[in-house]
Coordinates of C-alpha atoms in Angstrom, one line a residue:
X1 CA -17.5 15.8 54.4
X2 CA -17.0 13.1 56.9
X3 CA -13.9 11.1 57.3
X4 CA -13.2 7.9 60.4
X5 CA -10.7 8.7 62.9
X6 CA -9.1 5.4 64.0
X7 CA -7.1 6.0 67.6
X8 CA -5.4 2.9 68.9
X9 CA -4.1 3.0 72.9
X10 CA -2.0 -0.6 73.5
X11 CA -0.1 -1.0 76.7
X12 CA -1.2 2.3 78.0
X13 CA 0.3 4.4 75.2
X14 CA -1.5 5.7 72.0
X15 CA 0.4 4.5 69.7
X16 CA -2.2 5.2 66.2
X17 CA -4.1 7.7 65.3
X18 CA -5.4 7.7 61.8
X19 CA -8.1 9.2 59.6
X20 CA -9.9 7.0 56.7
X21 CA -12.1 8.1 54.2
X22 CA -14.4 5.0 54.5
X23 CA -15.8 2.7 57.5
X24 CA -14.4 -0.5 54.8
X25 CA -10.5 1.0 55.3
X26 CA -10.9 1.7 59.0
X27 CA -11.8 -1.6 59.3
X28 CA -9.3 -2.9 57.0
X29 CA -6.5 -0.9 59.4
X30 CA -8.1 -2.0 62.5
X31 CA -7.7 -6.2 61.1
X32 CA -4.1 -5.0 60.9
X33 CA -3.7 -3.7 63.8
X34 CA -5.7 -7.3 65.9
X35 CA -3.0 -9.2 63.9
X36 CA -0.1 -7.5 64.3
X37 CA -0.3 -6.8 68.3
X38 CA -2.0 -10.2 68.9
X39 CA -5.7 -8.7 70.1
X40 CA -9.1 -10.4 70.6
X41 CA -12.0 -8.0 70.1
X42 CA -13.7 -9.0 73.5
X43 CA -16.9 -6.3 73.6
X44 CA -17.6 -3.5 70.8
X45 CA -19.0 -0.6 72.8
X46 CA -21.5 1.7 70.4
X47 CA -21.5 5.4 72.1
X48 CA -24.1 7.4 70.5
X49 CA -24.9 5.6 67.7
X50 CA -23.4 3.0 65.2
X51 CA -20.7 5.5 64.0
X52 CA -19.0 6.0 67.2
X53 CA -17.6 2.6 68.5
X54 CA -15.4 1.5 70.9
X55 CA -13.7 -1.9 70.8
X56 CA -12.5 -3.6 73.9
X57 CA -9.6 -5.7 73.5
X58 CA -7.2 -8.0 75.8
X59 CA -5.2 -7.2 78.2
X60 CA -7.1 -3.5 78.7
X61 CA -6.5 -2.9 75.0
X62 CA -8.6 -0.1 73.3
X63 CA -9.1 0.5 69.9
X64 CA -12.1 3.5 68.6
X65 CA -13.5 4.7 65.3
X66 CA -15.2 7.6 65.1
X67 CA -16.8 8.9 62.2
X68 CA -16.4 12.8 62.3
X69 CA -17.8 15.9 60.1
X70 CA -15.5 18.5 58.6

């Protein structure tokens, strides 16, 4: 089974960490999360492979999703 870990670090703190069954919710989350703290998505850094990315916000703001195998 593989699930999306979500892990949010705003301000210097990690503040989220979630797991989603499916790339469409941790997306979903992720929108929430741009709107609610004010972010711009600046540079989307893929590590490994498409399932492992990295996006680069404002003001040093970092949001990853990582698909992982149980």
């Amino acid at each position: 089974m593989k699930i999306y870990e979500l892990e949010a670090i705003i301000n210097k703190d990690t503040i989220l960490h979630k797991n989603f069954v499916t790339r469409e919710k941790a997306n979903k989350y992720l929108e929430k999360i741009l709107s609610e703290y004010n972010l711009n998505v600046e540079d989307i850094i893929y590590k490994n492979d498409v399932h492992h990315q990295e996006f680069v916000c404002n003001d040093y703001n970092r949001i990853t999703i990582n698909r992982v195998s149980l």
